[in-house]
Short mmCIF file of C-alpha atoms and ligand atoms in Angstrom, two decimals:
data_model
loop_
_atom_site.label_atom_id
_atom_site.label_comp_id
_atom_site.label_asym_id
_atom_site.label_seq_id
_atom_site.Cartn_x
_atom_site.Cartn_y
_atom_site.Cartn_z
CA MET T 1 -0.56 241.02 63.79
CA LYS T 2 1.95 243.71 64.89
CA LYS T 3 -0.75 245.30 67.00
CA ILE T 4 -1.44 242.04 68.82
CA ASN T 5 2.25 241.48 69.54
CA PHE T 6 2.49 244.96 70.96
CA LEU T 7 -0.52 244.31 73.17
CA ILE T 8 0.92 241.06 74.48
CA LEU T 9 4.25 242.75 75.16
CA THR T 10 2.76 245.66 77.11
CA THR T 11 0.53 243.31 79.09
CA LEU T 12 3.56 241.21 79.98
CA ILE T 13 5.61 244.23 81.07
CA ALA T 14 2.74 245.56 83.16
CA GLY T 15 2.32 242.10 84.68
CA VAL T 16 5.98 241.93 85.65
CA PHE T 17 5.82 245.35 87.34
CA PHE T 18 2.64 244.31 89.13
CA LEU T 19 4.31 241.17 90.52
CA MET T 20 7.50 243.06 91.45
CA SER T 21 5.49 245.40 93.64
CA PHE T 22 4.80 242.42 95.90
CA VAL T 23 8.35 241.12 95.93
CA ILE T 24 10.20 244.36 96.52
CA PRO T 25 9.36 245.80 99.94
CA GLN T 26 7.88 249.28 99.78
CA GLU T 27 9.76 252.10 101.49
CA GLN T 28 7.96 252.89 104.74
CA LYS T 29 8.46 256.23 106.45
CA GLN T 30 9.63 256.40 110.06
CA PRO T 31 7.20 258.46 112.17
CA ALA T 32 8.02 262.18 112.42
CA PRO T 33 7.80 263.81 115.88
CA TRP T 34 4.25 264.66 116.96
CA ASP T 35 2.99 268.10 117.88
CA VAL T 36 1.05 267.34 121.07
CA PRO T 37 -1.05 270.29 122.31
CA ALA T 38 -0.19 271.40 125.87
CA GLU T 39 -3.67 270.60 127.19
CA TYR T 40 -3.12 266.94 126.24
CA GLU T 41 0.55 266.77 127.20
CA LYS T 42 -0.31 267.45 130.83
CA LYS T 43 -3.41 265.25 130.96
CA VAL T 44 -3.28 262.91 133.96
CA ASN T 45 -4.64 259.37 134.09
CA PRO T 46 -7.56 259.61 136.57
CA TYR T 47 -7.42 255.87 137.24
CA ASP T 48 -4.60 254.96 139.55
CA GLU T 49 -5.21 251.25 139.67
CA TYR T 50 -4.62 248.90 136.75
CA ASN T 51 -6.92 246.25 138.15
CA LYS T 52 -8.18 243.02 136.56
CA ASP T 53 -11.22 244.68 135.00
CA MET T 54 -9.09 247.39 133.41
CA GLN T 55 -6.67 244.76 132.11
CA ARG T 56 -9.46 242.74 130.56
CA LEU T 57 -11.05 245.82 129.02
CA GLY T 58 -7.72 247.00 127.59
CA LYS T 59 -7.03 243.65 126.01
CA ILE T 60 -10.48 243.40 124.37
CA LEU T 61 -10.28 246.94 123.00
CA TRP T 62 -6.71 246.49 121.77
CA SER T 63 -7.72 243.35 119.84
CA LYS T 64 -10.79 245.01 118.40
CA HIS T 65 -9.40 248.40 117.37
CA CYS T 66 -5.61 248.49 117.38
CA LYS T 67 -4.08 245.05 116.84
CA SER T 68 -4.68 244.95 113.08
CA CYS T 69 -1.97 247.59 112.58
CA HIS T 70 0.06 247.64 115.80
CA GLY T 71 0.26 243.87 116.26
CA SER T 72 -0.74 241.84 119.32
CA LYS T 73 2.38 242.85 121.27
CA GLY T 74 2.63 246.40 119.92
CA LYS T 75 5.66 245.73 117.73
CA GLY T 76 4.01 247.45 114.76
CA ASP T 77 3.65 244.17 112.87
CA GLY T 78 -0.11 243.72 112.53
CA PRO T 79 -1.43 242.40 109.19
CA LYS T 80 -2.39 245.93 108.08
CA ALA T 81 0.92 247.53 109.11
CA ARG T 82 2.55 246.92 105.75
CA GLU T 83 -0.12 248.90 103.94
CA MET T 84 0.67 251.97 106.04
CA GLU T 85 2.78 254.75 104.57
CA THR T 86 4.34 255.29 108.00
CA PHE T 87 5.66 252.59 110.35
CA PRO T 88 3.16 252.35 113.27
CA GLY T 89 5.96 252.27 115.84
CA ASP T 90 7.43 249.78 118.30
CA PHE T 91 5.52 250.09 121.57
CA THR T 92 8.01 247.91 123.42
CA SER T 93 10.81 250.45 122.85
CA ASP T 94 12.16 252.78 125.57
CA ALA T 95 11.48 255.77 123.33
CA PHE T 96 7.79 254.94 123.33
CA HIS T 97 7.62 254.72 127.12
CA THR T 98 9.41 258.00 127.84
CA GLN T 99 6.40 259.99 126.59
CA SER T 100 3.68 261.22 128.96
CA ASP T 101 0.33 259.48 129.35
CA GLY T 102 -1.25 262.60 127.91
CA ALA T 103 0.86 262.46 124.75
CA MET T 104 -0.04 258.80 124.32
CA TYR T 105 -3.69 259.70 124.82
CA TYR T 106 -3.57 262.43 122.16
CA LYS T 107 -1.87 260.20 119.58
CA SER T 108 -4.25 257.30 120.30
CA PHE T 109 -7.58 259.08 120.12
CA ILE T 110 -6.99 262.18 118.00
CA GLY T 111 -4.44 260.58 115.65
CA ARG T 112 -3.05 261.93 112.38
CA ASP T 113 -2.70 260.64 108.79
CA ASP T 114 -2.57 256.81 108.85
CA MET T 115 -3.29 256.72 112.59
CA PRO T 116 -7.11 256.84 112.73
CA ASN T 117 -9.14 259.20 114.93
CA TYR T 118 -11.06 257.33 117.65
CA GLU T 119 -12.97 260.21 119.23
CA LYS T 120 -16.29 258.82 117.97
CA LYS T 121 -15.54 255.10 118.30
CA LEU T 122 -14.07 255.23 121.81
CA THR T 123 -16.01 257.82 123.76
CA ASP T 124 -15.73 256.27 127.21
CA GLU T 125 -12.89 257.66 129.36
CA GLU T 126 -12.51 254.37 131.22
CA GLU T 127 -12.07 252.52 127.93
CA ARG T 128 -9.54 255.07 126.71
CA TRP T 129 -7.41 254.85 129.86
CA ALA T 130 -7.66 251.06 129.87
CA LEU T 131 -5.94 251.20 126.47
CA ILE T 132 -3.24 253.57 127.74
CA PHE T 133 -2.58 251.20 130.66
CA TYR T 134 -2.46 248.31 128.21
CA MET T 135 0.15 250.03 126.01
CA ARG T 136 2.16 251.08 129.07
CA ASN T 137 2.55 247.41 129.88
CA MET T 138 4.00 246.47 126.51
CA LYS T 139 7.55 245.41 127.17
CA PRO T 140 10.00 243.47 124.96
C1 LIG X 1 -5.12 251.49 110.35
C2 LIG X 1 -3.95 251.19 111.16
C3 LIG X 1 -3.95 251.62 112.60
C4 LIG X 1 -4.88 251.33 113.58
C5 LIG X 1 -6.13 250.48 113.46
C6 LIG X 1 -4.37 251.95 114.80
N1 LIG X 1 -3.20 252.61 114.55
FE1 LIG X 1 -2.09 253.66 115.91
N2 LIG X 1 -0.80 254.20 114.43
C7 LIG X 1 -0.85 253.80 113.12
C8 LIG X 1 0.22 254.41 112.37
C9 LIG X 1 0.51 254.20 110.89
C10 LIG X 1 0.93 255.22 113.29
C11 LIG X 1 2.11 256.15 112.97
C12 LIG X 1 1.49 257.44 112.50
C13 LIG X 1 2.43 258.60 112.37
O1 LIG X 1 3.46 258.65 113.04
O2 LIG X 1 2.10 259.51 111.59
C14 LIG X 1 0.27 255.06 114.58
C15 LIG X 1 0.68 255.67 115.75
C16 LIG X 1 0.15 255.44 117.00
C17 LIG X 1 0.67 255.99 118.24
C18 LIG X 1 1.90 256.87 118.40
C19 LIG X 1 3.11 255.99 118.56
C20 LIG X 1 4.36 256.66 119.10
O3 LIG X 1 5.44 256.31 118.62
O4 LIG X 1 4.29 257.47 120.01
C21 LIG X 1 -0.14 255.53 119.26
C22 LIG X 1 0.02 255.79 120.74
C23 LIG X 1 -1.17 254.71 118.63
N3 LIG X 1 -0.95 254.66 117.27
C24 LIG X 1 -2.16 254.06 119.32
C25 LIG X 1 -3.20 253.35 118.72
C26 LIG X 1 -4.32 252.81 119.45
C27 LIG X 1 -4.54 252.89 120.96
C28 LIG X 1 -5.14 252.20 118.53
C29 LIG X 1 -6.46 251.53 118.77
C30 LIG X 1 -7.47 252.27 119.50
C31 LIG X 1 -4.50 252.37 117.22
N4 LIG X 1 -3.34 253.06 117.38
C32 LIG X 1 -5.02 251.89 116.02
C33 LIG X 1 -1.79 252.94 112.58
C34 LIG X 1 -2.90 252.43 113.22
#
C-alpha cells in the first residue's frame, strides 16, 4: 500500500512539473553577434532591380522556408520560434537593417546553431537574393 501511495505521489509531482513547463515561459537567449567572414561581408547583390517577379519569388520562398520561425512579417514570432533556444530576431528593427547584404546572406544561407543551413535547399542565386530583397523590405 505504501509503495502505491509513493508511486501516485511521484506521478503527481512529475505531472505538475510537466504542466508548469508550459505555463512558465522558457528563458530564450538574445542572439550573440555573428562572425561574418570578410568574403561574405563584402558580397554585393548582383540584382539591382526588385521587380515583380523577384517580389513574388521572395514571398513564396519566405513562406516555404523561413516563416515558420521568423513569422510572416519577420518579427520572430513564427509558430516554431518559441522552441528555439535563441530568439530569431526582429527583422523590422533598425539594427537588422544596418547590416550589409553580404552579412544577411551569410546568416541566411550558412546559418549557425538554431538557424538552419540552406546551402543545399536554396542553391539558386536568384532565389537567395530574392529572399534578401524580401527581408530588406520588412519594416514595422
Ligand atoms: C527552425 C527555425 C528557423 C528557420 C526555419 C529559419 N530561421 Fe533564420 N534564424 C533562426 C534563429 C533561431 C536565429 C537566431 C540564431 C542565432 O543568433 O544564433 C535566426 C537568425 C537569422 C538571421 C540573422 C538575424 C540577424 O539578427 O541578423 C537571418 C538573416 C535569418 N535567420 C534568415 C533566415 C532565412 C532567410 C530563412 C529561410 C530561408 C530562415 N532564417 C529560416 C531560426 C530559423
